[in-house]
PDB file of C-alpha atoms in Angstrom:
ATOM      1  CA  UNK A   1       0.038   0.218   0.082  1.00 38.00           C
ATOM      2  CA  UNK A   2       1.060   3.528  -1.047  1.00 42.00           C
ATOM      3  CA  UNK A   3       1.465   6.042   1.832  1.00 43.00           C
ATOM      4  CA  UNK A   4      -1.428   8.770   1.609  1.00 46.00           C
ATOM      5  CA  UNK A   5      -0.596  11.895   0.095  1.00 56.00           C
ATOM      6  CA  UNK A   6      -1.557  15.405   1.381  1.00 66.00           C
ATOM      7  CA  UNK A   7      -4.364  17.544  -0.535  1.00 82.00           C
ATOM      8  CA  UNK A   8      -3.040  19.325  -3.255  1.00 90.00           C
ATOM      9  CA  UNK A   9      -4.188  23.057  -3.798  1.00 91.00           C
ATOM     10  CA  UNK A  10      -5.553  24.236  -7.334  1.00 91.00           C
ATOM     11  CA  UNK A  11      -2.152  25.698  -8.496  1.00 94.00           C
ATOM     12  CA  UNK A  12      -0.291  22.399  -7.277  1.00 93.00           C
ATOM     13  CA  UNK A  13      -2.549  20.350  -9.184  1.00 93.00           C
ATOM     14  CA  UNK A  14      -2.526  22.204 -12.381  1.00 94.00           C
ATOM     15  CA  UNK A  15       1.018  22.334 -12.427  1.00 95.00           C
ATOM     16  CA  UNK A  16       1.070  18.494 -12.283  1.00 95.00           C
ATOM     17  CA  UNK A  17      -1.594  18.179 -15.178  1.00 95.00           C
ATOM     18  CA  UNK A  18      -4.241  17.547 -12.624  1.00 96.00           C
ATOM     19  CA  UNK A  19      -7.458  18.638 -12.215  1.00 96.00           C
ATOM     20  CA  UNK A  20      -8.778  19.325  -8.872  1.00 94.00           C
ATOM     21  CA  UNK A  21     -12.625  18.307  -8.519  1.00 92.00           C
ATOM     22  CA  UNK A  22     -15.384  19.434  -6.292  1.00 91.00           C
ATOM     23  CA  UNK A  23     -14.836  16.961  -3.698  1.00 91.00           C
ATOM     24  CA  UNK A  24     -11.327  18.323  -3.342  1.00 92.00           C
ATOM     25  CA  UNK A  25      -9.524  15.305  -5.402  1.00 94.00           C
ATOM     26  CA  UNK A  26      -7.116  15.340  -7.814  1.00 95.00           C
ATOM     27  CA  UNK A  27      -7.388  13.390 -10.758  1.00 96.00           C
ATOM     28  CA  UNK A  28      -6.161  13.519 -14.515  1.00 96.00           C
ATOM     29  CA  UNK A  29      -8.028  15.184 -17.191  1.00 96.00           C
ATOM     30  CA  UNK A  30      -9.449  11.641 -18.623  1.00 96.00           C
ATOM     31  CA  UNK A  31     -10.961  10.801 -15.281  1.00 96.00           C
ATOM     32  CA  UNK A  32     -12.229  14.308 -13.996  1.00 95.00           C
ATOM     33  CA  UNK A  33     -15.341  14.726 -15.779  1.00 92.00           C
ATOM     34  CA  UNK A  34     -17.460  11.687 -16.705  1.00 95.00           C
ATOM     35  CA  UNK A  35     -19.063   9.890 -13.677  1.00 95.00           C
ATOM     36  CA  UNK A  36     -18.056   6.515 -15.108  1.00 96.00           C
ATOM     37  CA  UNK A  37     -14.486   7.338 -15.778  1.00 97.00           C
ATOM     38  CA  UNK A  38     -14.202   8.894 -12.434  1.00 96.00           C
ATOM     39  CA  UNK A  39     -15.612   5.996 -10.512  1.00 95.00           C
ATOM     40  CA  UNK A  40     -13.242   3.480 -12.565  1.00 96.00           C
ATOM     41  CA  UNK A  41     -10.117   5.652 -11.825  1.00 96.00           C
ATOM     42  CA  UNK A  42     -11.073   5.995  -7.992  1.00 95.00           C
ATOM     43  CA  UNK A  43     -11.669   2.327  -7.595  1.00 95.00           C
ATOM     44  CA  UNK A  44     -10.483   0.207 -10.379  1.00 96.00           C
ATOM     45  CA  UNK A  45      -7.704   1.647 -12.274  1.00 96.00           C
ATOM     46  CA  UNK A  46      -4.288   0.552 -10.935  1.00 95.00           C
ATOM     47  CA  UNK A  47      -5.801  -1.870  -8.397  1.00 96.00           C
ATOM     48  CA  UNK A  48      -3.791  -5.144  -8.741  1.00 97.00           C
ATOM     49  CA  UNK A  49      -5.556  -7.760 -10.740  1.00 98.00           C
ATOM     50  CA  UNK A  50      -3.769 -11.209 -10.478  1.00 97.00           C
ATOM     51  CA  UNK A  51      -6.407 -13.827 -11.528  1.00 97.00           C
ATOM     52  CA  UNK A  52      -6.830 -15.503 -15.019  1.00 98.00           C
ATOM     53  CA  UNK A  53     -10.249 -14.244 -15.906  1.00 98.00           C
ATOM     54  CA  UNK A  54      -9.668 -10.878 -14.502  1.00 98.00           C
ATOM     55  CA  UNK A  55      -6.537 -10.494 -16.571  1.00 98.00           C
ATOM     56  CA  UNK A  56      -8.042 -11.831 -19.796  1.00 98.00           C
ATOM     57  CA  UNK A  57     -11.071  -9.537 -19.423  1.00 98.00           C
ATOM     58  CA  UNK A  58      -8.668  -6.436 -18.961  1.00 98.00           C
ATOM     59  CA  UNK A  59      -6.632  -7.948 -21.925  1.00 97.00           C
ATOM     60  CA  UNK A  60      -9.439  -8.312 -24.167  1.00 98.00           C
ATOM     61  CA  UNK A  61     -11.106  -5.029 -23.380  1.00 98.00           C
ATOM     62  CA  UNK A  62      -7.765  -3.136 -24.030  1.00 96.00           C
ATOM     63  CA  UNK A  63      -7.712  -4.701 -27.464  1.00 96.00           C
ATOM     64  CA  UNK A  64     -11.403  -3.636 -28.175  1.00 97.00           C
ATOM     65  CA  UNK A  65     -10.346  -0.087 -26.891  1.00 96.00           C
ATOM     66  CA  UNK A  66      -7.707   0.280 -29.645  1.00 91.00           C
ATOM     67  CA  UNK A  67      -8.422   3.224 -31.702  1.00 91.00           C
ATOM     68  CA  UNK A  68     -11.619   4.157 -29.509  1.00 94.00           C
ATOM     69  CA  UNK A  69     -11.953   6.041 -26.280  1.00 94.00           C
ATOM     70  CA  UNK A  70     -11.787   4.093 -22.944  1.00 95.00           C
ATOM     71  CA  UNK A  71     -15.189   5.611 -21.943  1.00 96.00           C
ATOM     72  CA  UNK A  72     -16.938   3.842 -24.895  1.00 97.00           C
ATOM     73  CA  UNK A  73     -15.556   0.511 -23.706  1.00 97.00           C
ATOM     74  CA  UNK A  74     -16.365   1.014 -20.055  1.00 97.00           C
ATOM     75  CA  UNK A  75     -20.196   1.988 -21.146  1.00 98.00           C
ATOM     76  CA  UNK A  76     -20.275  -1.297 -23.316  1.00 98.00           C
ATOM     77  CA  UNK A  77     -18.407  -3.569 -20.535  1.00 98.00           C
ATOM     78  CA  UNK A  78     -21.593  -4.934 -19.187  1.00 98.00           C
ATOM     79  CA  UNK A  79     -22.631  -5.886 -22.636  1.00 98.00           C
ATOM     80  CA  UNK A  80     -19.125  -7.243 -23.334  1.00 98.00           C
ATOM     81  CA  UNK A  81     -19.199  -9.275 -20.397  1.00 98.00           C
ATOM     82  CA  UNK A  82     -22.718 -10.752 -21.333  1.00 98.00           C
ATOM     83  CA  UNK A  83     -21.535 -11.437 -24.894  1.00 98.00           C
ATOM     84  CA  UNK A  84     -18.175 -13.008 -23.948  1.00 98.00           C
ATOM     85  CA  UNK A  85     -19.555 -15.340 -21.044  1.00 98.00           C
ATOM     86  CA  UNK A  86     -18.084 -13.092 -18.519  1.00 98.00           C
ATOM     87  CA  UNK A  87     -14.694 -13.558 -20.113  1.00 98.00           C
ATOM     88  CA  UNK A  88     -14.502 -16.915 -19.107  1.00 98.00           C
ATOM     89  CA  UNK A  89     -11.476 -18.159 -21.389  1.00 98.00           C
ATOM     90  CA  UNK A  90     -12.575 -21.827 -21.431  1.00 98.00           C
ATOM     91  CA  UNK A  91     -15.563 -20.726 -22.671  1.00 98.00           C
ATOM     92  CA  UNK A  92     -14.573 -17.946 -25.219  1.00 98.00           C
ATOM     93  CA  UNK A  93     -11.802 -20.434 -26.571  1.00 98.00           C
ATOM     94  CA  UNK A  94     -14.870 -22.658 -27.797  1.00 98.00           C
ATOM     95  CA  UNK A  95     -16.644 -19.901 -29.496  1.00 98.00           C
ATOM     96  CA  UNK A  96     -17.648 -21.215 -33.022  1.00 98.00           C
ATOM     97  CA  UNK A  97     -19.032 -19.526 -36.289  1.00 98.00           C
ATOM     98  CA  UNK A  98     -22.313 -19.407 -34.753  1.00 98.00           C
ATOM     99  CA  UNK A  99     -21.087 -17.091 -32.116  1.00 98.00           C
ATOM    100  CA  UNK A 100     -18.657 -14.990 -34.214  1.00 98.00           C
ATOM    101  CA  UNK A 101     -21.813 -14.103 -36.157  1.00 98.00           C
ATOM    102  CA  UNK A 102     -23.764 -13.452 -33.040  1.00 98.00           C
ATOM    103  CA  UNK A 103     -21.104 -11.158 -31.997  1.00 98.00           C
ATOM    104  CA  UNK A 104     -21.025  -9.350 -35.114  1.00 98.00           C
ATOM    105  CA  UNK A 105     -24.626  -8.855 -34.933  1.00 98.00           C
ATOM    106  CA  UNK A 106     -24.526  -7.549 -31.274  1.00 98.00           C
ATOM    107  CA  UNK A 107     -24.829  -3.786 -31.502  1.00 98.00           C
ATOM    108  CA  UNK A 108     -24.323  -3.211 -27.856  1.00 98.00           C
ATOM    109  CA  UNK A 109     -20.531  -4.153 -28.188  1.00 98.00           C
ATOM    110  CA  UNK A 110     -17.779  -3.087 -30.487  1.00 98.00           C
ATOM    111  CA  UNK A 111     -18.389  -4.982 -33.734  1.00 97.00           C
ATOM    112  CA  UNK A 112     -14.830  -5.512 -35.193  1.00 97.00           C
ATOM    113  CA  UNK A 113     -14.342  -8.756 -36.933  1.00 97.00           C
ATOM    114  CA  UNK A 114     -10.564  -8.941 -36.295  1.00 98.00           C
ATOM    115  CA  UNK A 115     -10.875  -8.013 -32.605  1.00 98.00           C
ATOM    116  CA  UNK A 116     -13.432 -10.481 -32.035  1.00 98.00           C
ATOM    117  CA  UNK A 117     -11.416 -13.193 -33.614  1.00 98.00           C
ATOM    118  CA  UNK A 118      -8.376 -11.999 -31.444  1.00 98.00           C
ATOM    119  CA  UNK A 119     -10.352 -12.319 -28.257  1.00 98.00           C
ATOM    120  CA  UNK A 120     -11.467 -15.961 -29.371  1.00 98.00           C
ATOM    121  CA  UNK A 121      -7.853 -16.498 -30.305  1.00 98.00           C
ATOM    122  CA  UNK A 122      -6.572 -15.044 -26.914  1.00 98.00           C
ATOM    123  CA  UNK A 123      -8.689 -17.186 -24.994  1.00 98.00           C
ATOM    124  CA  UNK A 124      -7.224 -20.323 -26.522  1.00 98.00           C
ATOM    125  CA  UNK A 125      -3.780 -19.167 -26.034  1.00 98.00           C
ATOM    126  CA  UNK A 126      -4.460 -18.350 -22.445  1.00 98.00           C
ATOM    127  CA  UNK A 127      -5.571 -22.063 -21.823  1.00 98.00           C
ATOM    128  CA  UNK A 128      -2.533 -23.064 -23.343  1.00 98.00           C
ATOM    129  CA  UNK A 129      -0.323 -20.948 -21.034  1.00 98.00           C
ATOM    130  CA  UNK A 130      -1.682 -22.924 -18.060  1.00 97.00           C
ATOM    131  CA  UNK A 131       0.928 -25.821 -18.376  1.00 95.00           C
ATOM    132  CA  UNK A 132       3.657 -23.143 -18.212  1.00 94.00           C
ATOM    133  CA  UNK A 133       2.149 -21.065 -15.209  1.00 96.00           C
ATOM    134  CA  UNK A 134      -0.597 -19.241 -16.434  1.00 98.00           C
ATOM    135  CA  UNK A 135      -1.672 -15.810 -17.898  1.00 98.00           C
ATOM    136  CA  UNK A 136      -1.228 -14.246 -14.572  1.00 97.00           C
ATOM    137  CA  UNK A 137       2.221 -15.403 -14.159  1.00 98.00           C
ATOM    138  CA  UNK A 138       3.480 -14.440 -17.611  1.00 98.00           C
ATOM    139  CA  UNK A 139       2.051 -11.135 -17.385  1.00 98.00           C
ATOM    140  CA  UNK A 140       3.184 -10.252 -13.957  1.00 98.00           C
ATOM    141  CA  UNK A 141       6.728 -11.440 -14.707  1.00 98.00           C
ATOM    142  CA  UNK A 142       7.397  -8.112 -16.628  1.00 98.00           C
ATOM    143  CA  UNK A 143       6.742  -5.815 -13.445  1.00 97.00           C
ATOM    144  CA  UNK A 144       9.653  -3.660 -13.148  1.00 96.00           C
ATOM    145  CA  UNK A 145      12.232  -4.132 -10.399  1.00 92.00           C
ATOM    146  CA  UNK A 146      11.756  -0.782  -9.635  1.00 90.00           C
ATOM    147  CA  UNK A 147       9.436   1.810 -10.582  1.00 87.00           C
ATOM    148  CA  UNK A 148       9.204   5.900  -9.569  1.00 89.00           C
ATOM    149  CA  UNK A 149       5.801   7.187  -9.981  1.00 86.00           C
ATOM    150  CA  UNK A 150       5.594  10.360 -12.199  1.00 94.00           C
ATOM    151  CA  UNK A 151       5.367  13.678 -10.773  1.00 94.00           C
ATOM    152  CA  UNK A 152       3.331  15.024 -13.644  1.00 96.00           C
ATOM    153  CA  UNK A 153       1.120  14.003 -16.300  1.00 96.00           C
ATOM    154  CA  UNK A 154       3.639  14.985 -18.750  1.00 96.00           C
ATOM    155  CA  UNK A 155       6.205  12.602 -17.311  1.00 96.00           C
ATOM    156  CA  UNK A 156       3.689   9.242 -17.979  1.00 96.00           C
ATOM    157  CA  UNK A 157       5.152   7.292 -21.065  1.00 96.00           C
ATOM    158  CA  UNK A 158       2.937   5.457 -23.155  1.00 96.00           C
ATOM    159  CA  UNK A 159       5.104   2.535 -23.647  1.00 97.00           C
ATOM    160  CA  UNK A 160       8.213   0.981 -21.476  1.00 96.00           C
ATOM    161  CA  UNK A 161      11.086  -1.702 -22.225  1.00 97.00           C
ATOM    162  CA  UNK A 162       8.814  -4.122 -20.223  1.00 98.00           C
ATOM    163  CA  UNK A 163       5.806  -3.494 -22.241  1.00 98.00           C
ATOM    164  CA  UNK A 164       7.774  -3.928 -25.454  1.00 98.00           C
ATOM    165  CA  UNK A 165       9.003  -7.278 -23.810  1.00 98.00           C
ATOM    166  CA  UNK A 166       5.793  -8.405 -22.626  1.00 98.00           C
ATOM    167  CA  UNK A 167       3.942  -7.831 -26.241  1.00 98.00           C
ATOM    168  CA  UNK A 168       6.743  -9.901 -27.687  1.00 98.00           C
ATOM    169  CA  UNK A 169       6.370 -12.456 -25.216  1.00 98.00           C
ATOM    170  CA  UNK A 170       2.577 -12.649 -25.688  1.00 98.00           C
ATOM    171  CA  UNK A 171       2.788 -12.566 -29.409  1.00 98.00           C
ATOM    172  CA  UNK A 172       5.268 -15.522 -29.230  1.00 98.00           C
ATOM    173  CA  UNK A 173       2.636 -17.240 -27.487  1.00 98.00           C
ATOM    174  CA  UNK A 174       0.036 -16.571 -30.070  1.00 98.00           C
ATOM    175  CA  UNK A 175      -1.464 -13.692 -28.832  1.00 98.00           C
ATOM    176  CA  UNK A 176      -3.169 -10.900 -31.112  1.00 97.00           C
ATOM    177  CA  UNK A 177      -3.654  -7.173 -30.716  1.00 97.00           C
ATOM    178  CA  UNK A 178      -0.767  -6.867 -27.806  1.00 97.00           C
ATOM    179  CA  UNK A 179       1.326  -4.183 -29.126  1.00 97.00           C
ATOM    180  CA  UNK A 180       3.566  -2.339 -26.621  1.00 98.00           C
ATOM    181  CA  UNK A 181       1.125   0.630 -26.213  1.00 97.00           C
ATOM    182  CA  UNK A 182      -1.650  -1.530 -25.302  1.00 97.00           C
ATOM    183  CA  UNK A 183       0.271  -3.710 -23.113  1.00 98.00           C
ATOM    184  CA  UNK A 184       1.671  -0.775 -21.247  1.00 97.00           C
ATOM    185  CA  UNK A 185      -2.060   0.340 -20.801  1.00 97.00           C
ATOM    186  CA  UNK A 186      -2.946  -2.931 -19.423  1.00 98.00           C
ATOM    187  CA  UNK A 187       0.094  -2.761 -17.036  1.00 98.00           C
ATOM    188  CA  UNK A 188      -1.287   0.434 -15.770  1.00 97.00           C
ATOM    189  CA  UNK A 189      -4.669  -0.544 -15.245  1.00 97.00           C
ATOM    190  CA  UNK A 190      -4.015  -3.760 -13.350  1.00 97.00           C
ATOM    191  CA  UNK A 191      -1.171  -2.377 -11.101  1.00 96.00           C
ATOM    192  CA  UNK A 192       1.904  -3.779 -12.462  1.00 97.00           C
ATOM    193  CA  UNK A 193       3.167  -0.165 -12.951  1.00 97.00           C
ATOM    194  CA  UNK A 194       2.174   2.976 -10.900  1.00 95.00           C
ATOM    195  CA  UNK A 195       1.597   5.999 -13.151  1.00 96.00           C
ATOM    196  CA  UNK A 196      -0.766   7.891 -10.794  1.00 95.00           C
ATOM    197  CA  UNK A 197       0.799  11.249 -10.646  1.00 95.00           C
ATOM    198  CA  UNK A 198       2.151  12.194  -7.109  1.00 91.00           C
ATOM    199  CA  UNK A 199      -0.914  13.742  -5.213  1.00 92.00           C
ATOM    200  CA  UNK A 200      -3.515  12.216  -7.234  1.00 94.00           C
ATOM    201  CA  UNK A 201      -6.374  10.409  -5.735  1.00 93.00           C
ATOM    202  CA  UNK A 202      -5.392   6.850  -4.779  1.00 90.00           C
ATOM    203  CA  UNK A 203      -7.544   4.002  -3.805  1.00 84.00           C
ATOM    204  CA  UNK A 204      -6.837   2.451  -0.507  1.00 76.00           C
ATOM    205  CA  UNK A 205      -6.140  -0.872  -1.989  1.00 69.00           C
ATOM    206  CA  UNK A 206      -3.056   0.358  -4.245  1.00 67.00           C
TER     207      UNK A 206
END
């Protein structure tokens, strides 16, 4: 658990690229206005995810997010969970052409054939990893040995040596839509790297 930080003033928050909300909490711009994004940032983003299903879901949603806004994906997440059997990799791995047609016809989700096929493919690859420790073991093995949280939003990178290495490792195992930028976003979201700016609101369980 990271030590609590003292509240920032408006000037301090602005200097760090943060927005100070009416509740007195500082957040990055992307998490400051939309209630759905604010709730996600306050309670989920950066909280460690270490189970297979949780990581498969996040990996799948990050792939679907490529080229879109995260707000779009969050709004559709309940529908995604229903359409993809709560992201149970054993179920998704057995999706057939009937399921593909069903997903392509589901207006509640992102109807992208390549991304849908990638999710099914990645579920199959996830099952294959079980013999060598599993998806969680592989993904978390790329956690940096040391990491210094950024002091301002401008210092937050979009990739890292570890995200490049993770992308290559997953691609070698047959995963799709797992480029280094997408994998860095995954690493941020599931708590592998901490890019929460100093002074920004932080959940109690991170």
